[in-house]
Coordinates of C-alpha atoms in Angstrom, one line a residue:
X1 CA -141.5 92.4 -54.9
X2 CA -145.5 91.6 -54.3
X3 CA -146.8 93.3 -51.3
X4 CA -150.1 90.7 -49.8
X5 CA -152.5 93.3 -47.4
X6 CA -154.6 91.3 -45.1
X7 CA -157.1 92.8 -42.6
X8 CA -157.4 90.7 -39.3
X9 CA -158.9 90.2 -36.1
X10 CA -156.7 91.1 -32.9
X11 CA -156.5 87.8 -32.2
X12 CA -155.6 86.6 -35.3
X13 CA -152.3 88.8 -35.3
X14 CA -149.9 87.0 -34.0
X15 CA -150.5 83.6 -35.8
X16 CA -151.3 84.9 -39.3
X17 CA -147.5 86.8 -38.8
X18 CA -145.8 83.4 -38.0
X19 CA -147.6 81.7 -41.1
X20 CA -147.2 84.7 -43.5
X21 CA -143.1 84.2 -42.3
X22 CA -143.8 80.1 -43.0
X23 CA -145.0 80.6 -46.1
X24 CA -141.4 82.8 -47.3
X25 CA -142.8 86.0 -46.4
X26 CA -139.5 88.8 -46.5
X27 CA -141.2 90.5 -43.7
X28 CA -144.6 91.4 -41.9
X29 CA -145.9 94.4 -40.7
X30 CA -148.8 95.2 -38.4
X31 CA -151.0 98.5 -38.5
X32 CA -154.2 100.0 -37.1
X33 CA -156.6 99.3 -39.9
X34 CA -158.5 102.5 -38.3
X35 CA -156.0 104.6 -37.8
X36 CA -156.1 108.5 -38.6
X37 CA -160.1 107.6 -37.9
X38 CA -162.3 108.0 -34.6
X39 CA -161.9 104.0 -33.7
X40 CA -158.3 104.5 -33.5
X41 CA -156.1 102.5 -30.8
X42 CA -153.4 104.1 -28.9
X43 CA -152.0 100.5 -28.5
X44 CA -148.1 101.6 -28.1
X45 CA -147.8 103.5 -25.3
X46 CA -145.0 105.0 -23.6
X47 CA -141.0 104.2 -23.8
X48 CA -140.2 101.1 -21.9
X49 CA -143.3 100.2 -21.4
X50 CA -144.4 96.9 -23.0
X51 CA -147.2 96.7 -25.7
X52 CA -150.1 95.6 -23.7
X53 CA -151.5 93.5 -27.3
X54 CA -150.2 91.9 -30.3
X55 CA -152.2 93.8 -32.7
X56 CA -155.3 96.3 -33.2
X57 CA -159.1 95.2 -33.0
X58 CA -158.6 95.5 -36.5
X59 CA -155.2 95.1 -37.9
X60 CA -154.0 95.5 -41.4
X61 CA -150.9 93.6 -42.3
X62 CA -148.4 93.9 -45.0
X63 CA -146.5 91.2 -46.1
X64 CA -143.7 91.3 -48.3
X65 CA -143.1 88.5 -51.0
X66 CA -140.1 87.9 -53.7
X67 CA -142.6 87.3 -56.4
X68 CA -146.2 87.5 -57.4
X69 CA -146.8 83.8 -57.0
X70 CA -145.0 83.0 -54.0
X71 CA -147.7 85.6 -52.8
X72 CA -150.7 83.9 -53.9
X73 CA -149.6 80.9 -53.0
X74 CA -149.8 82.2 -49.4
X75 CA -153.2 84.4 -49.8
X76 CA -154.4 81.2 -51.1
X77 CA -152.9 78.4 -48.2
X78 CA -154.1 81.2 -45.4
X79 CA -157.4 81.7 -46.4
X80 CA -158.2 77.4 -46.7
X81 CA -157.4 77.6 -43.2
X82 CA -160.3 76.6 -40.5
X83 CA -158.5 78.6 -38.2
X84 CA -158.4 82.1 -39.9
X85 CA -162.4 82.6 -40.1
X86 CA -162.8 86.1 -41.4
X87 CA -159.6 86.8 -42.4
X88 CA -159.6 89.3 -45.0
X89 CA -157.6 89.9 -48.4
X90 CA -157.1 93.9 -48.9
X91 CA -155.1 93.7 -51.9
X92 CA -152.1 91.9 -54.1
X93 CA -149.8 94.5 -55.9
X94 CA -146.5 94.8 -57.4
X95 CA -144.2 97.1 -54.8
X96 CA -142.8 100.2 -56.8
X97 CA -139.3 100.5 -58.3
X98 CA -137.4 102.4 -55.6
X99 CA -133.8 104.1 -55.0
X100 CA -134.3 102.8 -51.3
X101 CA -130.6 104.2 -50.6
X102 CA -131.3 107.5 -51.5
X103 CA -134.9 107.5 -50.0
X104 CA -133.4 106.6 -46.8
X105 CA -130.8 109.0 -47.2
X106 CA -133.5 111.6 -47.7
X107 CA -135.2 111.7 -44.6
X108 CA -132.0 112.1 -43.0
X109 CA -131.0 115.9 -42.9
X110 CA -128.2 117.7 -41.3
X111 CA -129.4 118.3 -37.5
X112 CA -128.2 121.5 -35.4
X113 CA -127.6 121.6 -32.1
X114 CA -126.1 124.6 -31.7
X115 CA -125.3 127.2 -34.7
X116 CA -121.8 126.0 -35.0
X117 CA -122.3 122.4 -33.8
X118 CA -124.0 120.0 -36.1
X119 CA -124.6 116.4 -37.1
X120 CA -124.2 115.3 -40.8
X121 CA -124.5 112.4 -42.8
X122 CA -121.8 111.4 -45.1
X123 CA -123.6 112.3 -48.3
X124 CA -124.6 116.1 -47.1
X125 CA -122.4 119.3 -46.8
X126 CA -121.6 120.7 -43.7
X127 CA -123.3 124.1 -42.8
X128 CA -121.2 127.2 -43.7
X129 CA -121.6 127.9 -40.0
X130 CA -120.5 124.6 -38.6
X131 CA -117.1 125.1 -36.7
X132 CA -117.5 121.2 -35.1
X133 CA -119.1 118.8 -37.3
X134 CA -120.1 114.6 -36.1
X135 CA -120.4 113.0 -39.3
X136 CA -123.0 110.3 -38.5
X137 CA -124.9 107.8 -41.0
X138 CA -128.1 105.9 -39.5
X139 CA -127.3 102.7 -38.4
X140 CA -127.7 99.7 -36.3
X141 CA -127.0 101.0 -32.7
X142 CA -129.1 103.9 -31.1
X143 CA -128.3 107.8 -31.4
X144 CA -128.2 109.6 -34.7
X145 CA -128.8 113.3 -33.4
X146 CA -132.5 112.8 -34.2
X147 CA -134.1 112.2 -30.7
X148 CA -134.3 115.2 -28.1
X149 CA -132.6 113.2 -25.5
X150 CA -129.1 113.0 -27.8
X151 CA -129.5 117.0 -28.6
X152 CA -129.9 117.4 -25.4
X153 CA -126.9 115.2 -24.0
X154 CA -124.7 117.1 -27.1
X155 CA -126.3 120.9 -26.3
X156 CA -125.1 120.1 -23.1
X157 CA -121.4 119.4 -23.9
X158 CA -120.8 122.1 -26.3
X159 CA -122.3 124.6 -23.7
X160 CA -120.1 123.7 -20.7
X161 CA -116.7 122.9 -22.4
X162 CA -114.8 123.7 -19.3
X163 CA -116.3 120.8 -17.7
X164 CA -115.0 118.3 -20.9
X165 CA -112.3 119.9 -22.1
X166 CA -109.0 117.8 -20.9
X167 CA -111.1 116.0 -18.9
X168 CA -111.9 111.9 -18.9
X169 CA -115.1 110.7 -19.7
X170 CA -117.3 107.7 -19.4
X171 CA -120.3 107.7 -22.3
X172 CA -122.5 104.7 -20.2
X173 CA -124.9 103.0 -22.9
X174 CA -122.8 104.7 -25.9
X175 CA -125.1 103.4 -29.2
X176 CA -123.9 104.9 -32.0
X177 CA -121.1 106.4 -29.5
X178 CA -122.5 109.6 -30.6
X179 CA -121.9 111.5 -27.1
X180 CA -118.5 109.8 -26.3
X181 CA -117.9 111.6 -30.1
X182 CA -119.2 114.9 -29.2
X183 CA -117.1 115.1 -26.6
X184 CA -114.0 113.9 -27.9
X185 CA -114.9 116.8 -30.6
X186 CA -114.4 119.3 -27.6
X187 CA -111.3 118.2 -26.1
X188 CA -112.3 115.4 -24.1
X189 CA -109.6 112.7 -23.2
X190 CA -109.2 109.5 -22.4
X191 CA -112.9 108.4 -23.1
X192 CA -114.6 105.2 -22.3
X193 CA -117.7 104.2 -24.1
X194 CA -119.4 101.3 -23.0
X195 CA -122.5 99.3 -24.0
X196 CA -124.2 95.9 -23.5
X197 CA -124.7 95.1 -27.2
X198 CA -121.9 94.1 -29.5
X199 CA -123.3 95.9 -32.6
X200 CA -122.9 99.3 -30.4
X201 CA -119.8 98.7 -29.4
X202 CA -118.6 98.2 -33.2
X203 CA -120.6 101.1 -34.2
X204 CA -118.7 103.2 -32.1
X205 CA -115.4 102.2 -33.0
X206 CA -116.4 103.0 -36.7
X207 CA -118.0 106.2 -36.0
X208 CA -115.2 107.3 -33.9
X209 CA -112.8 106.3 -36.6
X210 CA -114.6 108.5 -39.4
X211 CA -115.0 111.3 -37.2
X212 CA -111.3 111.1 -36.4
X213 CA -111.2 110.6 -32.6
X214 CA -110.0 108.4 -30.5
X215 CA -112.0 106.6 -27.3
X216 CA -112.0 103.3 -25.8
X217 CA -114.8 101.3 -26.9
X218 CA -116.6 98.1 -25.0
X219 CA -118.2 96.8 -22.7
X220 CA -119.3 98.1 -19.5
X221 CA -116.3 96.4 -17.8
X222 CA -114.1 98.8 -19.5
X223 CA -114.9 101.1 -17.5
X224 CA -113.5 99.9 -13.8
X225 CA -114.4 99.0 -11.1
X226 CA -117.8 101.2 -9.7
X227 CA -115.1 103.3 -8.1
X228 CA -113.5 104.2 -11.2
X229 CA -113.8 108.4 -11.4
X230 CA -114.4 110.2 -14.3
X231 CA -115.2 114.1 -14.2
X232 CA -118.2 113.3 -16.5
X233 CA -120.8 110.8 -16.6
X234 CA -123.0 110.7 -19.6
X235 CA -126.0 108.0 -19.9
X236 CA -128.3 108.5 -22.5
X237 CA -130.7 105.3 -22.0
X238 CA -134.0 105.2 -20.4
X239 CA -135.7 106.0 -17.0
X240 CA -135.5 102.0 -16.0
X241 CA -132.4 101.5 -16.3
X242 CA -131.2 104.5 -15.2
X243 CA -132.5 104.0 -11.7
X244 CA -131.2 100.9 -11.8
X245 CA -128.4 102.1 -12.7
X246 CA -127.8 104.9 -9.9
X247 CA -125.6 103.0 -7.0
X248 CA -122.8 102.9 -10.0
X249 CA -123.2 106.0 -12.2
X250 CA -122.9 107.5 -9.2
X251 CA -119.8 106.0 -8.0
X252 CA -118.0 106.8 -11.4
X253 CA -118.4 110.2 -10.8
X254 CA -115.4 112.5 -9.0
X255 CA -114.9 115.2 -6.9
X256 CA -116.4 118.3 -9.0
X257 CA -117.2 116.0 -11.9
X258 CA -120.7 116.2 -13.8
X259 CA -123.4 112.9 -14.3
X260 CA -125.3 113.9 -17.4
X261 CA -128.5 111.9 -18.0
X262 CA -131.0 111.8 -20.7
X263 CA -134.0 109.2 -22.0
X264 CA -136.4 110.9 -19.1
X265 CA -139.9 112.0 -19.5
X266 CA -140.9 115.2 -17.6
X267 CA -143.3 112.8 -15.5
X268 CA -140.7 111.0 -14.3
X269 CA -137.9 113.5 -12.9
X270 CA -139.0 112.6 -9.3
X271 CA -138.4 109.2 -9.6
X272 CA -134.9 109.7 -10.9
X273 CA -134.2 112.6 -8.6
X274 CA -135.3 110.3 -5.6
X275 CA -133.5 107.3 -6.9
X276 CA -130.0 109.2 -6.9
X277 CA -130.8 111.3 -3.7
X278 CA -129.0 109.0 -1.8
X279 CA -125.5 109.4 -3.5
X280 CA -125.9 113.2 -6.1
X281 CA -128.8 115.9 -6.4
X282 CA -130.5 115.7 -9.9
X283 CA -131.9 118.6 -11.5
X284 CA -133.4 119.4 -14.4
X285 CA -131.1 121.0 -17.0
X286 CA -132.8 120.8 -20.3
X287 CA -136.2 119.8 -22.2
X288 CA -137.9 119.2 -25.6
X289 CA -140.9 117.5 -26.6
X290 CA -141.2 115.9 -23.2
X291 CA -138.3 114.9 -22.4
X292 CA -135.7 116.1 -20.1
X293 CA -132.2 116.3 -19.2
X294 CA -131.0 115.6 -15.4
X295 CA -127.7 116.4 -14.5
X296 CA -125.6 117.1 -11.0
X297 CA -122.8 117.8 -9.9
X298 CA -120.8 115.9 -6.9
X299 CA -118.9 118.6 -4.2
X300 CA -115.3 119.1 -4.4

């Protein structure tokens, strides 16, 4: 593969992507051509929040082609353009050989969350100290042990296995159906795991069936009517949803059961806390680089 680097104007962005994809670009990428410098944009801000531009004031981007030519081709078609005034070519050069499956496997390591409790990929060995072991590749759905707020939701099940041992369990936005799998790992049965996306719900079927457990994958109407009770509640999504969400996370949660929720920053603990106040009292349980955890528990 050729890779074609292009510096452009913010307001270029968007229309030199579409043609780079026209012209049988693999795929486009879009940097800050000043980043790691003074001039640098903080253009992405925080989760679920929308990018406020398409690109930088000065963007670099990387297009991918099959084959040197097909490459100059485009360089060559762009920059005859009217339309693309001080567009800029950066560079044209072969893309290195590459194991890409074993460079991808390589920035995924064994993850703790507690000493005996870990998450591995397939191609590492478990910890001589791991007693309870997800095995876990990266995938298409969300939740690979990597982000505080799925440490978090999994810390919290192996520390209170009274409350999930023997007990059923609704994992509410399951991704990789990484939770609903944790728990399952410490005696939790029946389990639903639900999710809006298709891919998510398939991931968690496969997970579940290489980590040898057994839940009930799909989507959210699986899990019953909003009176449905389970004795825990885990949603690991974001703050947005999640206060959309409260009317029925709430009502899926018993007498003496647990709501476990995750994908909150610190900042925003009384918006959730007031959201819910009507029906459970949040607290804060947990935190790490930010984030929190938010959990309550409903009276007898």
């Amino acid at each position: 593969m050729f890779e074609l680097v292009l510096l452009a104007r913010e307001e270029q962005v968007e229309s030199v992507s579409d043609a780079l994809m026209e012209l049988e670009a693999l795929s486009v990428s879009v940097e800050d051509a000043d980043a790691d410098t003074p001039a640098e944009q903080a253009l992405f801000g925080e989760p679920d929040m929308p990018a406020p531009k398409a690109g930088w004031q000065r963007s670099t981007l990387r297009a991918l082609f099959p084959d040197e030519s097909t490459a100059t081709d485009a360089a060559t078609l762009l920059l005859a353009q009217e339309w693309v005034a001080d567009l800029q070519v950066h560079s044209l050069q072969p893309v290195p050989q590459q194991d890409w499956v074993r460079l991808t496997q390589s920035q995924f390591a064994p993850v703790e969350i507690t000493p005996s409790f870990w998450i591995v990929p397939s191609w590492h060995e478990a910890p001589a100290a791991a007693t309870q072991v997800i095995r876990l590749d990266p995938g298409l759905a969300f939740g690979t042990g990597t982000h505080p707020t799925t440490r978090m939701c999994l810390r919290w099940i192996a520390t209170h296995e009274a409350a999930v041992r023997g007990r059923r369990v609704l994992d509410y936005g399951c991704g990789s159906g990484i939770l609903a799998i944790g728990a399952a790992l410490f005696g939790a049965t029946p389990i639903d795991a639900v999710d809006i996306d298709p891919a998510a719900i398939q991931s968690t079927r496969d997970n579940a069936r290489a980590n040898g457990v057994t839940l009930d994958a799909g989507l959210p109407e699986r899990a019953g009517s909003p009176a449905a009770a389970y004795p825990l509640v885990l949603a690991n999504i974001l703050a947005t949803p999640l206060k959309l969400l409260a009317p029925l996370l709430s009502a899926h949660v018993s007498a003496s059961g647990h709501l476990v929720l995750a994908g909150i920053l610190e900042r925003q603990a009384a918006e959730l806390q007031a959201a819910y106040a009507p029906w459970l009292q949040l607290e804060v349980s947990d935190g790490e680089d930010g984030w929190i955890l938010m959990t309550a528990r409903r009276a007898a």
